[in-house]
Short mmCIF file of C-alpha atoms (C1' of nucleotides) in Angstrom, two decimals:
data_model
loop_
_atom_site.label_atom_id
_atom_site.label_comp_id
_atom_site.label_asym_id
_atom_site.label_seq_id
_atom_site.Cartn_x
_atom_site.Cartn_y
_atom_site.Cartn_z
CA MET A 17 -106.28 -176.87 45.43
CA ALA A 18 -105.59 -174.02 43.09
CA LEU A 19 -101.96 -173.08 43.68
CA GLU A 20 -100.86 -175.13 40.71
CA HIS A 21 -103.52 -173.52 38.60
CA ALA A 22 -102.71 -170.03 39.82
CA ILE A 23 -99.11 -170.70 38.76
CA LEU A 24 -100.32 -171.94 35.36
CA VAL A 25 -102.33 -168.74 34.90
CA SER A 26 -99.28 -166.69 35.79
CA LEU A 27 -96.96 -168.66 33.49
CA ASP A 28 -99.52 -168.44 30.72
CA GLU A 29 -99.20 -164.67 30.94
CA ARG A 30 -95.40 -164.78 31.04
CA SER A 31 -92.78 -167.46 31.69
CA GLY A 32 -90.49 -166.93 34.65
CA SER A 33 -88.34 -168.37 37.44
CA GLY A 34 -89.59 -169.55 40.81
CA TYR A 35 -88.25 -166.40 42.36
CA GLU A 36 -90.04 -164.23 39.82
CA LEU A 37 -93.28 -166.12 40.37
CA ALA A 38 -92.95 -165.64 44.11
CA ARG A 39 -92.71 -161.90 43.51
CA ARG A 40 -95.79 -161.94 41.28
CA PHE A 41 -97.62 -163.72 44.09
CA ASP A 42 -96.58 -160.92 46.41
CA ARG A 43 -98.18 -158.50 43.98
CA SER A 44 -100.98 -159.02 41.49
CA ILE A 45 -101.73 -162.74 41.83
CA GLY A 46 -101.35 -162.51 45.58
CA PHE A 47 -104.43 -160.28 45.72
CA PHE A 48 -106.49 -163.44 45.51
CA TRP A 49 -104.05 -166.28 46.16
CA ALA A 50 -101.23 -166.08 48.68
CA ALA A 51 -98.12 -168.25 48.39
CA THR A 52 -94.59 -168.20 49.78
CA HIS A 53 -91.49 -168.96 47.74
CA GLN A 54 -91.00 -172.37 49.38
CA GLN A 55 -94.48 -173.39 48.36
CA ILE A 56 -93.90 -172.22 44.81
CA TYR A 57 -90.55 -174.01 44.40
CA ARG A 58 -92.00 -177.26 45.63
CA THR A 59 -95.08 -176.94 43.49
CA LEU A 60 -93.07 -176.11 40.36
CA LYS A 61 -91.03 -179.26 40.90
CA ARG A 62 -94.19 -181.35 41.04
CA MET A 63 -95.59 -179.58 37.99
CA VAL A 64 -92.50 -180.48 35.97
CA GLU A 65 -93.06 -184.12 36.93
CA LEU A 66 -96.66 -183.81 35.81
CA GLY A 67 -95.51 -182.36 32.50
CA TRP A 68 -97.49 -179.14 32.97
CA VAL A 69 -94.42 -176.92 32.79
CA SER A 70 -90.97 -177.12 31.21
CA VAL A 71 -87.71 -175.89 32.75
CA ASP A 72 -84.87 -174.06 31.13
CA GLU A 73 -81.76 -173.54 33.22
CA VAL A 74 -80.28 -170.15 32.47
CA ALA A 75 -76.75 -169.22 33.53
CA GLN A 76 -76.32 -165.59 34.45
CA ASP A 77 -73.16 -163.69 35.26
CA GLY A 78 -73.01 -161.74 38.45
CA ARG A 79 -76.19 -163.46 39.52
CA PRO A 80 -77.14 -167.00 40.52
CA ASP A 81 -78.31 -169.32 37.79
CA LYS A 82 -82.03 -169.44 37.42
CA LYS A 83 -84.58 -171.95 36.22
CA VAL A 84 -87.06 -170.42 33.86
CA TYR A 85 -90.37 -172.22 33.79
CA ASP A 86 -92.79 -172.24 30.89
CA ILE A 87 -96.26 -173.68 30.44
CA THR A 88 -96.52 -176.76 28.19
CA PRO A 89 -99.46 -177.79 25.96
CA ALA A 90 -100.36 -180.33 28.67
CA GLY A 91 -100.34 -177.46 31.18
CA HIS A 92 -102.66 -175.45 28.96
CA GLU A 93 -104.96 -178.42 28.68
CA GLU A 94 -105.00 -178.93 32.46
CA LEU A 95 -105.76 -175.26 33.05
CA ARG A 96 -108.61 -175.33 30.56
CA ARG A 97 -109.97 -178.47 32.21
CA TRP A 98 -109.78 -176.98 35.68
CA VAL A 99 -111.38 -173.66 34.73
CA ALA A 100 -114.35 -175.51 33.25
CA GLU A 101 -114.71 -177.71 36.35
CA PRO A 102 -117.19 -176.48 38.98
CA SER A 103 -115.83 -175.62 42.43
CA GLU A 104 -117.33 -174.69 45.77
CA PRO A 105 -116.90 -171.27 47.38
CA GLU A 106 -113.95 -171.09 49.75
CA THR A 107 -114.75 -171.59 53.41
CA PHE A 108 -114.35 -168.45 55.43
CA ARG A 109 -111.71 -168.12 58.11
CA HIS A 110 -111.80 -164.74 59.71
CA ASP A 111 -109.71 -164.32 62.82
CA LEU A 112 -110.94 -160.87 63.67
CA SER A 113 -114.57 -162.01 63.66
CA VAL A 114 -113.72 -164.71 66.18
CA LYS A 115 -112.08 -162.06 68.33
CA VAL A 116 -115.07 -159.73 68.09
CA ARG A 117 -117.31 -162.57 69.16
CA GLY A 118 -115.00 -163.26 72.08
CA ALA A 119 -114.75 -159.60 72.99
CA SER A 120 -117.06 -159.76 75.99
CA LEU A 121 -114.35 -161.50 78.03
CA GLY A 122 -111.62 -158.98 77.66
CA ASP A 123 -110.81 -155.36 77.28
CA ALA A 124 -113.12 -153.88 74.63
CA ALA A 125 -110.79 -150.91 74.12
CA VAL A 126 -107.85 -153.19 73.22
CA LEU A 127 -109.99 -154.96 70.64
CA ALA A 128 -111.18 -151.62 69.25
CA ASP A 129 -107.55 -150.64 68.67
CA GLU A 130 -106.96 -153.89 66.83
CA VAL A 131 -110.05 -153.37 64.67
CA ALA A 132 -108.84 -149.85 63.88
CA ARG A 133 -105.45 -151.24 62.86
CA HIS A 134 -107.12 -153.71 60.51
CA ARG A 135 -109.30 -150.98 59.06
CA ASP A 136 -106.15 -149.00 58.23
CA LEU A 137 -104.46 -152.04 56.68
CA HIS A 138 -107.48 -152.76 54.49
CA GLY A 139 -107.70 -149.06 53.67
CA GLU A 140 -104.12 -149.12 52.41
CA ARG A 141 -104.80 -152.15 50.26
CA LEU A 142 -107.92 -150.52 48.92
CA ASP A 143 -105.96 -147.41 47.95
CA ALA A 144 -103.30 -149.55 46.27
CA TYR A 145 -105.89 -151.50 44.26
CA ARG A 146 -107.63 -148.29 43.24
CA ALA A 147 -104.33 -146.81 42.11
CA VAL A 148 -103.73 -149.85 39.86
CA GLU A 149 -107.30 -149.55 38.60
CA LYS A 150 -106.81 -145.92 37.65
CA LYS A 151 -103.38 -146.44 36.12
CA ASP A 152 -103.79 -149.72 34.22
CA PHE A 153 -107.50 -149.67 33.41
CA PRO A 154 -108.55 -146.06 32.84
CA ASP A 155 -111.30 -147.03 30.40
CA PRO A 156 -112.94 -150.28 31.65
CA SER A 157 -115.68 -150.30 29.02
CA ALA A 158 -113.06 -150.68 26.29
CA LEU A 159 -111.50 -153.81 27.81
CA SER A 160 -111.82 -157.30 26.37
CA GLY A 161 -110.27 -160.75 26.70
CA ARG A 162 -107.37 -161.22 29.05
CA GLN A 163 -107.19 -157.56 30.08
CA LEU A 164 -110.86 -157.58 30.96
CA HIS A 165 -110.37 -160.69 33.09
CA GLN A 166 -107.48 -159.09 34.95
CA TYR A 167 -109.59 -156.01 35.55
CA LEU A 168 -112.51 -158.05 36.87
CA VAL A 169 -110.32 -159.83 39.40
CA LEU A 170 -108.93 -156.49 40.54
CA ARG A 171 -112.52 -155.30 40.98
CA GLY A 172 -113.08 -158.25 43.27
CA GLY A 173 -110.14 -157.09 45.38
CA VAL A 174 -111.51 -153.56 45.51
CA ARG A 175 -114.95 -154.77 46.57
CA ALA A 176 -113.56 -157.13 49.21
CA GLU A 177 -111.31 -154.52 50.79
CA GLN A 178 -114.06 -151.93 50.67
CA ALA A 179 -116.45 -154.27 52.45
CA LEU A 180 -113.82 -154.97 55.12
CA VAL A 181 -113.10 -151.28 55.68
CA GLU A 182 -116.80 -150.54 56.05
CA TRP A 183 -117.30 -153.45 58.41
CA CYS A 184 -114.38 -152.35 60.59
CA ASP A 185 -115.89 -148.86 60.75
CA GLU A 186 -119.26 -150.28 61.75
CA VAL A 187 -117.65 -152.43 64.46
CA LEU A 188 -115.61 -149.52 65.77
CA ALA A 189 -118.60 -147.20 66.00
CA ALA A 190 -120.64 -149.86 67.79
CA LEU A 191 -117.89 -150.86 70.22
CA ARG A 192 -117.23 -147.25 71.15
CA GLN A 193 -120.88 -146.46 71.67
CA ASP A 194 -121.31 -149.58 73.79
CA ASP A 195 -118.27 -148.63 75.81
CA SER A 196 -119.52 -145.12 76.56
CA ARG A 197 -122.94 -146.51 77.46
CA GLU A 198 -121.29 -148.83 79.95
CA ASP A 199 -119.53 -145.89 81.60
CA ARG A 200 -122.82 -144.17 82.28
CA ARG A 201 -124.02 -147.12 84.28
CA MET B 8 -104.56 -170.71 64.36
CA ALA B 9 -107.93 -169.84 65.71
CA LEU B 10 -109.90 -173.09 65.72
CA GLU B 11 -109.14 -173.65 69.39
CA HIS B 12 -110.18 -170.12 70.14
CA ALA B 13 -113.33 -170.35 68.06
CA ILE B 14 -114.22 -173.43 70.10
CA LEU B 15 -113.50 -171.54 73.32
CA VAL B 16 -115.81 -168.74 72.20
CA SER B 17 -118.52 -171.26 71.45
CA LEU B 18 -118.07 -173.13 74.74
CA ASP B 19 -118.06 -169.85 76.61
CA GLU B 20 -121.54 -169.21 75.24
CA ARG B 21 -122.73 -172.72 76.07
CA SER B 22 -121.04 -176.02 76.95
CA GLY B 23 -121.61 -178.95 74.61
CA SER B 24 -120.41 -182.19 73.05
CA GLY B 25 -118.08 -182.46 70.05
CA TYR B 26 -121.04 -183.36 67.90
CA GLU B 27 -122.98 -180.34 69.09
CA LEU B 28 -120.02 -178.06 68.46
CA ALA B 29 -119.68 -179.45 64.96
CA ARG B 30 -123.28 -178.48 64.34
CA ARG B 31 -122.72 -174.99 65.68
CA PHE B 32 -119.80 -174.70 63.28
CA ASP B 33 -122.14 -175.67 60.46
CA ARG B 34 -124.37 -172.79 61.52
CA SER B 35 -123.50 -169.58 63.31
CA ILE B 36 -119.79 -169.97 64.07
CA GLY B 37 -119.23 -171.48 60.64
CA PHE B 38 -120.16 -168.15 59.06
CA PHE B 39 -116.62 -167.04 59.81
CA TRP B 40 -114.74 -170.20 60.74
CA ALA B 41 -115.29 -173.54 59.02
CA ALA B 42 -114.48 -176.85 60.72
CA THR B 43 -115.42 -180.50 60.27
CA HIS B 44 -116.31 -182.85 63.10
CA GLN B 45 -112.99 -184.72 62.83
CA GLN B 46 -111.09 -181.50 63.30
CA ILE B 47 -113.21 -180.56 66.28
CA TYR B 48 -112.83 -183.94 68.02
CA ARG B 49 -109.08 -183.87 67.61
CA THR B 50 -108.82 -180.28 68.78
CA LEU B 51 -111.02 -180.87 71.83
CA LYS B 52 -108.74 -183.74 72.85
CA ARG B 53 -105.73 -181.44 72.67
CA MET B 54 -107.58 -178.72 74.55
CA VAL B 55 -108.32 -181.10 77.42
CA GLU B 56 -104.59 -181.85 77.62
CA LEU B 57 -103.88 -178.12 77.69
CA GLY B 58 -106.40 -177.71 80.51
CA TRP B 59 -108.51 -175.23 78.58
CA VAL B 60 -111.64 -177.37 78.72
CA SER B 61 -113.03 -180.05 81.02
CA VAL B 62 -114.92 -183.17 79.97
CA ASP B 63 -117.96 -184.75 81.52
CA GLU B 64 -119.03 -188.12 80.19
CA VAL B 65 -122.79 -188.34 80.08
CA ALA B 66 -124.64 -191.64 79.62
CA GLN B 67 -127.85 -191.37 77.65
CA ASP B 68 -130.48 -193.99 77.01
CA GLY B 69 -131.50 -194.65 73.46
CA ARG B 70 -128.56 -192.58 72.31
CA PRO B 71 -124.80 -193.00 72.38
CA ASP B 72 -122.96 -191.64 75.39
CA LYS B 73 -121.64 -188.19 74.89
CA LYS B 74 -118.76 -186.14 76.21
CA VAL B 75 -119.84 -182.71 77.29
CA TYR B 76 -117.05 -180.15 77.18
CA ASP B 77 -116.88 -177.00 79.27
CA ILE B 78 -114.49 -174.09 79.34
CA THR B 79 -112.15 -173.92 82.37
CA PRO B 80 -110.73 -170.80 84.06
CA ALA B 81 -107.47 -171.52 82.19
CA GLY B 82 -109.46 -171.60 78.96
CA HIS B 83 -111.02 -168.26 79.80
CA GLU B 84 -107.60 -166.84 80.48
CA GLU B 85 -106.23 -168.17 77.20
CA LEU B 86 -109.15 -166.71 75.26
CA ARG B 87 -108.69 -163.34 76.89
CA ARG B 88 -104.97 -163.44 76.12
CA TRP B 89 -105.58 -164.38 72.48
CA VAL B 90 -108.26 -161.75 71.87
CA ALA B 91 -105.89 -159.06 73.14
CA GLU B 92 -103.03 -160.31 70.95
CA PRO B 93 -102.65 -158.60 67.56
CA SER B 94 -103.11 -160.74 64.45
CA GLU B 95 -102.63 -160.24 60.75
CA PRO B 96 -105.50 -160.26 58.25
CA GLU B 97 -106.13 -163.67 56.70
CA THR B 98 -104.55 -164.26 53.33
CA PHE B 99 -107.05 -164.47 50.54
CA ARG B 100 -107.62 -167.65 48.58
CA HIS B 101 -110.29 -167.22 46.01
CA ASP B 102 -110.67 -170.03 43.52
CA LEU B 103 -113.17 -168.29 41.32
CA SER B 104 -110.88 -165.30 40.83
CA VAL B 105 -108.11 -167.58 39.61
CA LYS B 106 -110.60 -169.10 37.18
CA VAL B 107 -111.73 -165.70 35.91
CA ARG B 108 -108.13 -164.76 35.35
CA GLY B 109 -107.60 -168.01 33.44
CA ALA B 110 -110.80 -167.58 31.45
CA SER B 111 -109.13 -166.51 28.21
CA LEU B 112 -108.02 -170.09 27.56
CA GLY B 113 -111.35 -171.80 27.72
CA ASP B 114 -115.00 -171.45 27.07
CA ALA B 115 -116.16 -168.10 28.47
CA ALA B 116 -119.79 -169.28 28.51
CA VAL B 117 -118.94 -172.23 30.78
CA LEU B 118 -117.21 -169.90 33.22
CA ALA B 119 -120.16 -167.50 33.10
CA ASP B 120 -122.44 -170.34 34.18
CA GLU B 121 -120.13 -171.12 37.06
CA VAL B 122 -120.04 -167.46 38.14
CA ALA B 123 -123.85 -167.40 37.98
CA ARG B 124 -123.99 -170.50 40.16
CA HIS B 125 -121.73 -168.86 42.74
CA ARG B 126 -123.81 -165.68 42.64
CA ASP B 127 -126.87 -167.74 43.50
CA LEU B 128 -125.07 -169.56 46.32
CA HIS B 129 -123.90 -166.30 47.84
CA GLY B 130 -127.37 -164.84 47.31
CA GLU B 131 -128.85 -167.70 49.33
CA ARG B 132 -126.39 -167.18 52.14
CA LEU B 133 -127.09 -163.47 52.09
CA ASP B 134 -130.82 -164.12 52.41
CA ALA B 135 -130.20 -166.54 55.28
CA TYR B 136 -128.01 -164.03 57.16
CA ARG B 137 -130.54 -161.27 56.62
CA ALA B 138 -133.30 -163.51 57.95
CA VAL B 139 -131.29 -164.11 61.14
CA GLU B 140 -130.63 -160.37 61.36
CA LYS B 141 -134.30 -159.55 61.15
CA LYS B 142 -135.39 -162.29 63.51
CA ASP B 143 -132.73 -162.16 66.24
CA PHE B 144 -131.68 -158.52 66.10
CA PRO B 145 -134.72 -156.42 65.18
CA ASP B 146 -133.43 -153.39 67.08
CA PRO B 147 -129.63 -153.17 66.64
CA SER B 148 -129.28 -149.82 68.39
CA ALA B 149 -130.49 -151.40 71.64
CA LEU B 150 -127.84 -154.13 71.65
CA SER B 151 -124.91 -154.30 74.03
CA GLY B 152 -122.24 -156.73 75.22
CA ARG B 153 -122.28 -160.25 73.89
CA GLN B 154 -125.41 -159.79 71.81
CA LEU B 155 -123.91 -156.74 70.13
CA HIS B 156 -120.75 -158.71 69.33
CA GLN B 157 -122.78 -161.52 67.78
CA TYR B 158 -124.70 -159.01 65.72
CA LEU B 159 -121.51 -157.32 64.50
CA VAL B 160 -120.05 -160.61 63.29
CA LEU B 161 -123.30 -161.36 61.48
CA ARG B 162 -123.04 -157.93 59.85
CA GLY B 163 -119.62 -158.96 58.57
CA GLY B 164 -121.17 -162.01 56.96
CA VAL B 165 -123.89 -159.89 55.35
CA ARG B 166 -121.34 -157.44 53.98
CA ALA B 167 -119.05 -160.18 52.67
CA GLU B 168 -121.84 -162.07 50.90
CA GLN B 169 -123.26 -158.85 49.51
CA ALA B 170 -119.88 -157.88 48.07
CA LEU B 171 -119.55 -161.33 46.48
CA VAL B 172 -123.01 -161.19 44.93
CA GLU B 173 -122.31 -157.77 43.47
CA TRP B 174 -118.92 -158.84 42.15
CA CYS B 175 -120.42 -161.92 40.49
CA ASP B 176 -123.02 -159.69 38.85
CA GLU B 177 -120.32 -157.35 37.60
CA VAL B 178 -118.30 -160.25 36.21
CA LEU B 179 -121.34 -161.78 34.55
CA ALA B 180 -122.35 -158.54 32.86
CA ALA B 181 -118.81 -157.96 31.61
CA LEU B 182 -118.29 -161.52 30.37
CA ARG B 183 -121.57 -161.49 28.49
CA GLN B 184 -120.91 -158.12 26.90
CA ASP B 185 -117.42 -159.25 25.88
CA ASP B 186 -118.88 -162.44 24.45
CA SER B 187 -121.45 -160.63 22.33
CA ARG B 188 -118.80 -158.20 21.14
CA GLU B 189 -116.68 -161.14 20.02
CA ASP B 190 -119.61 -162.49 18.03
CA ARG B 191 -119.86 -159.30 16.05
CA ARG B 192 -116.26 -159.63 14.91
"C1'" DC C 16 -71.19 -151.75 56.47
"C1'" DT C 17 -75.71 -153.16 56.31
"C1'" DT C 18 -79.69 -153.94 53.84
"C1'" DT C 19 -82.15 -155.25 49.76
"C1'" DA C 20 -82.52 -157.90 45.59
"C1'" DC C 21 -81.52 -162.03 43.24
"C1'" DA C 22 -81.86 -167.10 43.43
"C1'" DT C 23 -82.89 -171.90 45.18
"C1'" DG C 24 -83.45 -175.15 48.23
"C1'" DT C 25 -84.01 -178.83 52.75
"C1'" DA C 26 -86.43 -180.31 56.88
"C1'" DA C 27 -89.65 -180.49 60.58
"C1'" DG C 28 -94.02 -180.08 62.17
"C1'" DC C 29 -98.72 -178.98 62.19
"C1'" DG C 30 -103.30 -178.44 60.58
"C1'" DG C 31 -106.77 -179.67 57.47
"C1'" DT C 32 -109.17 -182.93 54.16
"C1'" DT C 33 -111.05 -187.27 53.04
"C1'" DA C 34 -112.05 -191.96 53.60
"C1'" DC C 35 -113.30 -195.47 56.54
"C1'" DA C 36 -115.63 -197.52 60.65
"C1'" DT C 37 -119.47 -198.40 64.00
"C1'" DG C 38 -124.02 -198.46 65.79
"C1'" DA C 39 -128.66 -197.06 67.69
"C1'" DT C 40 -132.87 -194.41 66.93
"C1'" DT C 41 -136.24 -191.66 64.54
"C1'" DC C 42 -138.44 -189.94 60.56
"C1'" DT C 43 -140.35 -190.48 55.78
"C1'" DA D 18 -136.92 -200.02 53.53
"C1'" DG D 19 -134.01 -196.28 53.42
"C1'" DA D 20 -132.44 -191.85 54.92
"C1'" DA D 21 -131.33 -188.70 58.44
"C1'" DT D 22 -129.92 -187.66 63.19
"C1'" DC D 23 -127.17 -188.59 67.07
"C1'" DA D 24 -122.42 -189.72 68.58
"C1'" DT D 25 -117.35 -190.59 68.40
"C1'" DG D 26 -113.46 -191.94 66.58
"C1'" DT D 27 -108.89 -193.89 63.53
"C1'" DA D 28 -105.75 -193.49 59.65
"C1'" DA D 29 -103.58 -191.75 55.62
"C1'" DC D 30 -102.36 -188.12 53.06
"C1'" DC D 31 -101.42 -183.66 51.62
"C1'" DG D 32 -100.59 -178.85 51.78
"C1'" DC D 33 -98.95 -175.06 54.26
"C1'" DT D 34 -95.97 -172.61 57.62
"C1'" DT D 35 -91.64 -171.71 59.65
"C1'" DA D 36 -86.97 -172.21 60.43
"C1'" DC D 37 -82.70 -173.06 58.60
"C1'" DA D 38 -79.11 -172.86 54.92
"C1'" DT D 39 -76.14 -170.60 51.24
"C1'" DG D 40 -74.14 -167.22 48.30
"C1'" DT D 41 -73.37 -162.99 45.06
"C1'" DA D 42 -74.05 -158.20 43.81
"C1'" DA D 43 -75.87 -153.72 43.99
"C1'" DA D 44 -77.56 -149.83 46.55
"C1'" DG D 45 -77.77 -146.81 50.47
#
DNA sequence: CTTTACATGTAAGCGGTTACATGATTCT
DNA sequence: AGAATCATGTAACCGCTTACATGTAAAG
């Protein structure tokens, strides 16, 4: 389980409230680790108990009070330990692949539409990642340390989305060709 | 949740026992949907209750009795319904990316070794997928129907593993260059 | 006046992971 | 003799998803 560690990485970059963390997970961190606000609140609570993070309750006027979390030395130590620890690749779970494999039962045209929709979604993500790449990392060869690591993870996102877009295109082309071949029979 | 539907897809191709299904999930189906035998047994039980599959208890000599499951018309209908239903892309959870992003705290060389290990693992999977591709689908342009769908899913696996191998290589090169640059300081 | 942003939580339920349990046969 | 294959299950735990709950302030 890496949610705790993803939170530690995020807090190591900047301290913040549960709400703020949830927003970071919607953006940058969420590119490679998804989490909802409920999950984050619960996990932060546990992490306080473990001594990995500290809380500071901040009163605000005009806005609800917030709890600002910060990484502790014990949290740093845990993160270092976990990063050094070997881990297995995540197991794949790809809905759309299951559907493609089950396509023979149903309407191929309906599935093609769904694949096209996914291609567009992944295309949008790809464009967004590339925009960040261009804006925040214009000269990759000059990067080092933390910035380099952030860039490399972004590159992973770019590669993953690119692969998905290309796969969707391949599936679409094949499904359409198969469909037209069927018509000729 | 697609485990039930992944099982339906598998049973639609050939009926089988829970044990047999678990083995299929270790192989072909597992390329895009992982599941353990416990999960499969529990899910099959539920699917019988739902009327999506039927059971046939088969006595064997020299081996334990087995329960052979088969897809029912209701199961077919459910699978067709589910394939036609739109679904959102899976949320990413990529351990290694979190570790790369947390790399600045620890030993970069240790992480590099771990990335190298993952590159090799993905390289092995890639080779295995390509071997299946070559052996089972020597002439992709001639494929149609179910065979084509199987091939397309395999292509997704090839693309995904290829992207991961290339990303690991990119990370490795960058980490090593950054490391040597640090030494010069 | 409605939506979005800010801000945090409880509760129920479900799915997935891991450990444990059993027992015969076949292969090394 | 020990490991792997065949074959199915129970139990405990944990994490994740979804629904529900509350309330202010700013922006459209």
